[in-house]
Short mmCIF file of C-alpha atoms in Angstrom, two decimals:
data_model
loop_
_atom_site.label_atom_id
_atom_site.label_comp_id
_atom_site.label_asym_id
_atom_site.label_seq_id
_atom_site.Cartn_x
_atom_site.Cartn_y
_atom_site.Cartn_z
CA UNK A 135 -37.96 -12.95 -2.13
CA UNK A 136 -34.34 -13.48 -3.17
CA UNK A 137 -31.57 -13.61 -0.62
CA UNK A 138 -28.71 -11.17 -1.02
CA UNK A 139 -25.28 -12.40 -2.05
CA UNK A 140 -21.94 -10.69 -1.42
CA UNK A 141 -19.94 -9.54 -4.45
CA UNK A 142 -16.50 -7.94 -4.21
CA UNK A 143 -15.54 -6.66 -7.65
CA UNK A 144 -12.41 -4.88 -8.86
CA UNK A 145 -12.99 -3.55 -12.39
CA UNK A 146 -9.32 -3.14 -13.23
CA UNK A 147 -8.11 -1.69 -16.49
CA UNK A 148 -6.51 -4.98 -17.51
CA UNK A 149 -9.20 -7.29 -16.19
CA UNK A 150 -12.13 -7.61 -13.82
CA UNK A 151 -11.54 -9.63 -10.68
CA UNK A 152 -14.58 -10.75 -8.71
CA UNK A 153 -15.08 -12.73 -5.49
CA UNK A 154 -18.57 -13.90 -4.61
CA UNK A 155 -20.60 -15.44 -1.81
CA UNK A 156 -18.61 -17.07 0.97
CA UNK A 157 -15.42 -17.08 -1.12
CA UNK A 158 -17.02 -19.84 -3.20
CA UNK A 159 -16.62 -18.29 -6.66
CA UNK A 160 -13.95 -16.23 -8.41
CA UNK A 161 -14.04 -14.59 -11.85
CA UNK A 162 -11.24 -13.03 -13.87
CA UNK A 163 -12.40 -11.47 -17.17
CA UNK A 164 -10.27 -9.33 -19.51
CA UNK A 165 -11.63 -5.77 -19.51
CA UNK A 166 -12.43 -5.66 -23.21
CA UNK A 167 -15.82 -5.16 -24.87
CA UNK A 168 -16.98 -5.03 -28.49
CA UNK A 169 -20.36 -4.17 -29.96
CA UNK A 170 -21.97 -7.08 -31.75
CA UNK A 171 -25.09 -8.37 -33.48
CA UNK A 172 -27.71 -10.61 -31.89
CA UNK A 173 -27.05 -13.71 -34.00
CA UNK A 174 -23.29 -13.84 -33.96
CA UNK A 175 -22.01 -16.58 -36.27
CA UNK A 176 -20.61 -19.62 -34.46
CA UNK A 177 -18.77 -22.53 -36.06
CA UNK A 178 -20.14 -25.76 -34.60
CA UNK A 179 -23.21 -24.21 -32.93
CA UNK A 180 -24.29 -27.72 -31.89
CA UNK A 181 -21.25 -27.98 -29.58
CA UNK A 182 -21.69 -24.50 -28.13
CA UNK A 183 -22.83 -25.71 -24.71
CA UNK A 184 -19.74 -27.86 -24.29
CA UNK A 185 -17.54 -24.75 -24.28
CA UNK A 186 -16.50 -22.49 -21.41
CA UNK A 187 -18.96 -19.58 -20.97
CA UNK A 188 -16.04 -17.25 -20.15
CA UNK A 189 -14.70 -17.77 -23.67
CA UNK A 190 -17.99 -16.74 -25.29
CA UNK A 191 -19.64 -13.98 -23.25
CA UNK A 192 -22.26 -12.51 -25.61
CA UNK A 193 -24.89 -10.34 -23.92
CA UNK A 194 -27.49 -7.63 -24.26
CA UNK A 195 -27.37 -5.12 -21.40
CA UNK A 196 -30.32 -3.00 -20.33
CA UNK A 197 -29.82 -0.44 -17.56
CA UNK A 198 -30.90 3.13 -16.83
CA UNK A 199 -27.33 3.69 -15.61
CA UNK A 200 -25.91 3.34 -19.13
CA UNK A 201 -25.46 6.21 -21.56
CA UNK A 202 -26.07 3.76 -24.44
CA UNK A 203 -28.78 1.37 -23.36
CA UNK A 204 -30.00 -1.99 -24.66
CA UNK A 205 -26.84 -2.66 -26.67
CA UNK A 206 -25.34 -6.07 -27.53
CA UNK A 207 -21.72 -6.76 -26.60
CA UNK A 208 -19.03 -9.35 -26.74
CA UNK A 209 -17.13 -9.30 -23.44
CA UNK A 210 -13.69 -10.51 -22.35
CA UNK A 211 -11.85 -13.10 -24.42
CA UNK A 212 -14.47 -13.08 -27.16
CA UNK A 213 -14.27 -9.29 -27.49
CA UNK A 214 -10.46 -9.32 -27.66
CA UNK A 215 -10.71 -11.24 -30.94
CA UNK A 216 -12.93 -8.58 -32.53
CA UNK A 217 -11.68 -5.86 -34.85
CA UNK A 218 -13.83 -3.26 -33.06
CA UNK A 219 -12.87 -4.09 -29.46
CA UNK A 220 -12.48 -1.24 -26.98
CA UNK A 221 -10.43 -0.89 -23.82
CA UNK A 222 -10.57 2.04 -21.40
CA UNK A 223 -8.64 5.05 -22.68
CA UNK A 224 -6.02 6.96 -20.68
CA UNK A 225 -7.60 10.05 -19.14
CA UNK A 226 -11.05 8.50 -18.83
CA UNK A 227 -12.85 8.22 -15.48
CA UNK A 228 -13.72 4.70 -14.42
CA UNK A 229 -16.87 5.90 -12.66
CA UNK A 230 -18.27 7.56 -15.79
CA UNK A 231 -17.61 4.92 -18.45
CA UNK A 232 -20.30 2.54 -19.69
CA UNK A 233 -17.60 -0.10 -20.06
CA UNK A 234 -17.06 -0.25 -16.27
CA UNK A 235 -20.76 -0.98 -15.73
CA UNK A 236 -20.99 -3.49 -18.58
CA UNK A 237 -18.08 -5.47 -17.13
CA UNK A 238 -19.60 -5.31 -13.64
CA UNK A 239 -23.05 -6.43 -14.79
CA UNK A 240 -21.62 -9.23 -16.93
CA UNK A 241 -19.61 -10.60 -13.98
CA UNK A 242 -22.57 -10.51 -11.60
CA UNK A 243 -24.81 -12.22 -14.18
CA UNK A 244 -22.20 -14.96 -14.68
CA UNK A 245 -22.16 -15.54 -10.94
CA UNK A 246 -25.98 -15.53 -10.70
CA UNK A 247 -26.51 -18.23 -13.35
CA UNK A 248 -24.33 -20.78 -11.59
CA UNK A 249 -26.31 -23.89 -10.61
CA UNK A 250 -25.07 -23.56 -7.03
CA UNK A 251 -27.03 -20.29 -6.69
CA UNK A 252 -30.40 -21.83 -7.56
CA UNK A 253 -31.34 -21.80 -3.86
CA UNK A 254 -30.18 -18.21 -3.39
CA UNK A 255 -32.01 -16.54 -6.28
CA UNK A 256 -35.48 -17.13 -7.72
CA UNK A 257 -35.87 -18.19 -11.35
CA UNK A 258 -39.07 -18.04 -13.41
CA UNK A 259 -39.31 -18.69 -17.16
CA UNK A 260 -35.56 -18.32 -17.66
CA UNK A 261 -35.47 -15.03 -15.74
CA UNK A 262 -33.32 -14.90 -12.58
CA UNK A 263 -34.03 -12.20 -10.00
CA UNK A 264 -31.01 -11.33 -7.88
CA UNK A 265 -30.00 -9.14 -4.99
CA UNK A 266 -26.35 -8.28 -4.36
CA UNK A 267 -24.41 -6.53 -1.63
CA UNK A 268 -21.54 -5.00 -3.58
CA UNK A 269 -18.13 -3.90 -2.43
CA UNK A 270 -16.09 -2.16 -5.12
CA UNK A 271 -13.71 0.76 -5.56
CA UNK A 272 -12.60 3.74 -7.58
CA UNK A 273 -9.25 5.48 -8.03
CA UNK A 274 -8.40 7.87 -5.22
CA UNK A 275 -8.59 10.86 -7.56
CA UNK A 276 -12.21 10.07 -8.47
CA UNK A 277 -13.21 9.54 -4.83
CA UNK A 278 -11.63 12.87 -3.84
CA UNK A 279 -13.68 14.50 -6.62
CA UNK A 280 -16.85 12.97 -5.14
CA UNK A 281 -17.57 10.70 -8.09
CA UNK A 282 -18.11 7.69 -5.82
CA UNK A 283 -21.51 9.05 -4.77
CA UNK A 284 -22.70 9.34 -8.37
CA UNK A 285 -21.40 5.89 -9.23
CA UNK A 286 -23.17 4.37 -6.22
CA UNK A 287 -26.46 6.09 -7.05
CA UNK A 288 -26.36 4.71 -10.61
CA UNK A 289 -26.40 1.20 -9.21
CA UNK A 290 -28.89 1.57 -6.36
CA UNK A 291 -32.64 1.83 -6.84
CA UNK A 292 -32.75 0.42 -10.37
CA UNK A 293 -33.00 -2.97 -12.03
CA UNK A 294 -30.18 -3.77 -14.46
CA UNK A 295 -30.74 -6.67 -16.86
CA UNK A 296 -28.23 -8.90 -18.62
CA UNK A 297 -29.57 -11.20 -21.31
CA UNK A 298 -27.29 -14.02 -22.44
CA UNK A 299 -27.45 -14.44 -26.21
CA UNK A 300 -25.02 -16.81 -27.97
CA UNK A 301 -23.16 -17.69 -24.76
CA UNK A 302 -22.24 -21.32 -23.96
CA UNK A 303 -24.64 -22.98 -21.47
CA UNK A 304 -26.58 -19.79 -20.73
CA UNK A 305 -28.35 -18.94 -24.01
CA UNK A 306 -31.71 -17.27 -23.48
CA UNK A 307 -31.33 -16.68 -19.75
CA UNK A 308 -32.03 -13.17 -18.43
CA UNK A 309 -30.63 -11.93 -15.13
CA UNK A 310 -32.22 -9.01 -13.27
CA UNK A 311 -29.65 -7.38 -11.03
CA UNK A 312 -30.64 -5.41 -7.95
CA UNK A 313 -28.37 -4.04 -5.26
CA UNK A 314 -29.40 -4.13 -1.62
CA UNK A 315 -26.30 -2.16 -0.75
CA UNK A 316 -23.27 -0.69 -2.55
CA UNK A 317 -20.05 0.40 -0.86
CA UNK A 318 -17.44 2.23 -2.96
CA UNK A 319 -13.96 2.38 -1.43
CA UNK A 320 -10.84 4.40 -2.37
CA UNK A 321 -8.42 1.94 -3.96
CA UNK A 322 -5.42 3.04 -1.86
CA UNK A 323 -7.22 2.45 1.44
CA UNK A 324 -8.41 -0.93 0.18
CA UNK A 325 -4.80 -1.94 -0.47
CA UNK A 326 -3.90 -1.03 3.13
CA UNK A 327 -6.77 -3.12 4.50
CA UNK A 328 -5.57 -6.10 2.49
CA UNK A 329 -2.08 -5.70 3.94
CA UNK A 330 -3.20 -5.75 7.57
CA UNK A 331 -6.31 -8.00 7.70
CA UNK A 332 -6.97 -11.62 6.81
CA UNK A 333 -10.25 -12.98 5.40
CA UNK A 334 -11.60 -13.45 8.94
CA UNK A 335 -10.94 -9.73 9.59
CA UNK A 336 -8.14 -10.43 12.08
CA UNK A 337 -5.08 -8.16 12.20
CA UNK A 338 -2.21 -10.06 10.57
CA UNK A 339 0.49 -7.39 10.38
CA UNK A 340 0.77 -5.72 13.78
CA UNK A 341 4.20 -4.29 12.98
CA UNK A 342 2.80 -2.43 10.01
CA UNK A 343 -0.56 -1.22 11.28
CA UNK A 344 0.66 1.89 13.13
CA UNK A 345 3.56 2.82 10.85
CA UNK A 346 3.43 5.81 8.48
CA UNK A 347 3.55 4.12 5.07
CA UNK A 348 2.87 4.80 1.40
CA UNK A 349 1.02 2.50 -0.97
CA UNK A 350 1.63 3.16 -4.65
CA UNK A 351 -1.07 1.47 -6.69
CA UNK A 352 -0.14 1.46 -10.37
CA UNK A 353 -3.12 0.70 -12.56
CA UNK A 354 -3.82 0.85 -16.25
CA UNK A 355 -5.15 4.38 -16.40
CA UNK A 356 -3.98 5.95 -13.16
CA UNK A 357 -1.66 5.76 -10.18
CA UNK A 358 -2.79 6.30 -6.60
CA UNK A 359 -0.36 6.99 -3.78
CA UNK A 360 -2.10 6.52 -0.46
CA UNK A 361 -0.48 8.11 2.60
CA UNK A 362 -1.36 5.96 5.62
CA UNK A 363 -1.07 7.47 9.11
CA UNK A 364 -2.71 6.27 12.30
CA UNK A 365 -4.49 3.46 10.43
CA UNK A 366 -6.22 5.88 8.04
CA UNK A 367 -5.63 7.40 4.63
CA UNK A 368 -4.51 11.02 4.97
CA UNK A 369 -7.02 12.51 2.51
CA UNK A 370 -5.12 15.78 2.17
CA UNK A 371 -1.78 14.20 1.32
CA UNK A 372 -2.92 11.16 -0.66
CA UNK A 373 -2.68 11.81 -4.38
CA UNK A 374 -4.00 10.38 -7.63
CA UNK A 375 -2.26 10.80 -10.98
CA UNK A 376 -3.37 10.27 -14.58
CA UNK A 377 -0.42 7.99 -15.25
CA UNK A 378 -0.87 4.25 -15.72
CA UNK A 379 0.62 1.51 -17.87
CA UNK A 380 -2.04 1.48 -20.61
CA UNK A 381 -0.40 4.08 -22.80
CA UNK A 382 2.95 2.28 -22.60
CA UNK A 383 1.30 -1.07 -23.41
CA UNK A 384 -0.42 0.48 -26.44
CA UNK A 385 2.91 1.94 -27.57
CA UNK A 386 4.61 -1.47 -27.26
CA UNK A 387 1.72 -3.09 -29.13
CA UNK A 388 1.96 -0.54 -31.94
CA UNK A 389 5.76 -0.80 -32.27
CA UNK A 390 5.59 -4.60 -32.40
CA UNK A 391 2.98 -4.33 -35.16
CA UNK A 392 5.03 -1.74 -37.06
CA UNK A 393 8.43 -3.46 -36.71
CA UNK A 394 7.47 -7.15 -36.83
CA UNK A 395 4.07 -7.15 -38.53
CA UNK A 396 2.55 -9.02 -35.55
CA UNK A 397 -0.93 -7.93 -34.45
CA UNK A 398 -1.60 -8.50 -30.75
CA UNK A 399 -5.29 -8.73 -29.77
CA UNK A 400 -5.18 -6.61 -26.62
CA UNK A 401 -3.04 -5.03 -23.91
CA UNK A 402 -3.40 -8.30 -22.00
CA UNK A 403 -1.30 -9.98 -24.72
CA UNK A 404 1.42 -7.37 -24.19
CA UNK A 405 1.36 -7.96 -20.42
CA UNK A 406 1.69 -11.72 -21.00
CA UNK A 407 4.80 -11.14 -23.17
CA UNK A 408 6.40 -8.91 -20.51
CA UNK A 409 5.61 -11.04 -17.45
CA UNK A 410 5.66 -14.67 -18.60
CA UNK A 411 8.03 -17.01 -16.77
CA UNK A 412 9.85 -18.40 -19.83
CA UNK A 413 10.94 -16.63 -23.01
CA UNK A 414 9.98 -13.29 -21.51
CA UNK A 415 9.92 -10.37 -23.97
CA UNK A 416 9.82 -12.73 -26.96
CA UNK A 417 7.14 -13.18 -29.62
CA UNK A 418 6.70 -15.58 -32.51
CA UNK A 419 7.33 -14.00 -35.92
CA UNK A 420 6.48 -16.28 -38.86
CA UNK A 421 7.22 -19.29 -36.65
CA UNK A 422 10.52 -17.98 -35.22
CA UNK A 423 10.98 -16.84 -31.63
CA UNK A 424 12.01 -13.18 -31.76
CA UNK A 425 13.13 -10.82 -29.00
CA UNK A 426 11.27 -7.54 -28.47
CA UNK A 427 13.49 -6.52 -25.54
CA UNK A 428 14.61 -3.39 -27.36
CA UNK A 429 11.00 -2.16 -27.57
CA UNK A 430 9.77 -3.17 -24.11
CA UNK A 431 12.86 -2.02 -22.21
CA UNK A 432 12.98 1.44 -23.75
CA UNK A 433 9.29 2.17 -23.18
CA UNK A 434 9.01 0.61 -19.72
CA UNK A 435 12.22 2.18 -18.37
CA UNK A 436 10.81 5.58 -19.32
CA UNK A 437 7.52 4.81 -17.52
CA UNK A 438 9.36 3.42 -14.47
CA UNK A 439 11.30 6.71 -14.20
CA UNK A 440 8.02 8.67 -14.21
CA UNK A 441 6.57 6.39 -11.52
CA UNK A 442 9.71 6.71 -9.44
CA UNK A 443 9.50 10.50 -9.73
CA UNK A 444 5.96 10.38 -8.32
CA UNK A 445 7.19 8.28 -5.40
CA UNK A 446 10.08 10.67 -4.69
CA UNK A 447 7.84 13.75 -4.74
CA UNK A 448 5.24 12.26 -2.38
CA UNK A 449 7.90 10.82 -0.05
CA UNK A 450 9.60 14.24 0.24
CA UNK A 451 6.31 15.70 1.50
CA UNK A 452 5.93 12.80 3.95
CA UNK A 453 9.48 12.45 5.17
CA UNK A 454 8.68 10.19 8.14
CA UNK A 455 7.40 7.43 5.88
CA UNK A 456 8.94 4.06 6.77
CA UNK A 457 8.14 2.00 3.64
CA UNK A 458 6.29 2.16 0.34
CA UNK A 459 4.44 -0.87 -0.98
CA UNK A 460 3.91 -1.13 -4.72
CA UNK A 461 0.65 -2.87 -5.64
CA UNK A 462 -1.62 -3.37 -8.65
CA UNK A 463 -1.25 -4.91 -12.09
CA UNK A 464 1.02 -2.10 -13.26
CA UNK A 465 3.47 -2.83 -10.46
CA UNK A 466 3.82 -6.41 -11.71
CA UNK A 467 4.76 -5.03 -15.14
CA UNK A 468 7.24 -2.42 -13.83
CA UNK A 469 8.64 -4.27 -10.81
CA UNK A 470 12.09 -5.14 -12.21
CA UNK A 471 12.58 -1.69 -13.73
CA UNK A 472 11.63 0.19 -10.54
CA UNK A 473 13.82 -2.10 -8.41
CA UNK A 474 16.80 -1.44 -10.69
CA UNK A 475 16.24 2.32 -10.55
CA UNK A 476 15.96 2.23 -6.75
CA UNK A 477 19.14 0.16 -6.38
CA UNK A 478 21.12 2.48 -8.67
CA UNK A 479 20.09 5.59 -6.74
CA UNK A 480 20.17 6.35 -3.00
CA UNK A 481 17.13 4.14 -2.74
CA UNK A 482 14.00 4.17 -0.64
CA UNK A 483 12.63 1.37 1.51
CA UNK A 484 10.23 -0.17 -1.01
CA UNK A 485 8.60 -3.57 -1.35
CA UNK A 486 6.64 -5.53 -3.95
CA UNK A 487 4.46 -8.59 -3.68
CA UNK A 488 6.44 -11.45 -5.13
CA UNK A 489 3.25 -13.49 -5.38
CA UNK A 490 1.86 -12.18 -8.67
CA UNK A 491 -1.64 -13.48 -8.00
CA UNK A 492 -1.73 -11.78 -4.60
CA UNK A 493 -0.78 -8.46 -6.17
CA UNK A 494 -3.32 -8.73 -9.00
CA UNK A 495 -6.17 -9.88 -6.72
CA UNK A 496 -5.32 -7.47 -3.91
CA UNK A 497 -8.16 -5.01 -4.58
CA UNK A 498 -10.86 -7.66 -4.95
CA UNK A 499 -9.65 -9.33 -1.75
CA UNK A 500 -9.68 -5.98 0.05
CA UNK A 501 -13.22 -5.15 -1.08
CA UNK A 502 -14.34 -8.56 0.16
CA UNK A 503 -12.81 -7.90 3.59
CA UNK A 504 -14.25 -4.39 3.76
CA UNK A 505 -17.79 -5.35 2.75
CA UNK A 506 -17.69 -8.35 5.12
CA UNK A 507 -16.53 -6.11 7.96
CA UNK A 508 -19.29 -3.60 7.16
CA UNK A 509 -21.94 -6.34 7.27
CA UNK A 510 -20.56 -7.68 10.52
CA UNK A 511 -20.65 -4.24 12.16
CA UNK A 512 -24.15 -3.38 10.90
CA UNK A 513 -25.72 -6.78 11.63
CA UNK A 514 -28.82 -6.75 13.88
CA UNK A 515 -28.02 -7.02 17.57
CA UNK A 516 -29.67 -10.44 17.84
CA UNK A 517 -27.35 -11.76 15.13
CA UNK A 518 -24.29 -10.31 16.87
CA UNK A 519 -25.44 -11.95 20.09
CA UNK A 520 -25.73 -15.31 18.31
CA UNK A 521 -22.22 -14.89 16.90
CA UNK A 522 -20.86 -14.15 20.39
CA UNK A 523 -22.59 -17.26 21.75
CA UNK A 524 -21.04 -19.34 18.98
CA UNK A 525 -17.58 -17.99 19.77
CA UNK A 526 -18.13 -18.69 23.49
CA UNK A 527 -19.11 -22.29 22.70
CA UNK A 528 -16.00 -22.73 20.51
CA UNK A 529 -13.84 -21.34 23.31
#
């Protein structure tokens, strides 16, 4: 019988972020997929196993949870190079898209095949049988609509299989994924948990924990504004909006192609241009560094105004709010524009995470803390007693 392994996975619009085990493995995979054939052509097939598996994720996915089953995909970096790659469309629901599940299954399979997990999972004839305890999340809007229950039920009670095809190091290995438990959290509440708890589940921000605050999570497809009062999300006042950065990124990508004749592989490429430390908002055109400030500024200022309008409207209905934290990948893209708007107007008390990695990994970190806390609270009494004894000994 396989042991169960913790997985905390944020399937973000830009990329999947996953934390596994006892914080011993992290994965960051661009959220891009492309249909493919079984024998994809590879130059230098003999050297395939010397390459990074993350650069060549090529899988067949079989799951009763999928609308289109038993299909072959390129995933992540490999998919971004394809002409037929797909990213999640604005207006789509994360909980209802095959792409969300394909990304999730691919990440779990990549964790399962690691040599370090040979003692955790059983392997027979190149088939690995796994069991995961999953912590993940959905946009607030989808949770309020009750879609978290349907998403959870898709995962539980079934076996989902990922077969590695022409993938470096893992060719021919099949991974059977089972879930012992699945917890689906509202993304806004998860952000709050990450603000106030460390990885050992200790309170780290006592000044913040009892304040009425807002958390504006700007994603690719949607924006959630969580209203936190008395350490809980106010379900009635928290709101989700179908406004993310994806549409703006696509518009920038299209205008760069139209004006400069430069084809960018994915939205991730656009984000890199906007957020890179040096030569920000510049691209190479026929070997010459060229500014695209005129395109990015016009489109992103317009989006920042829309995001700021959402903040203003929610704050007016929650007038005793003390601060709003901006989180998520979209906040990293819009940070400078929103700050400028706020400074030029009367201005609210707002804050961003200057550590870009902390902002991008916030949801995955939060899911890890939440699922760990759930396991701690639901552990058998004997185990809790052992833990208390250990703490007493340490003291």
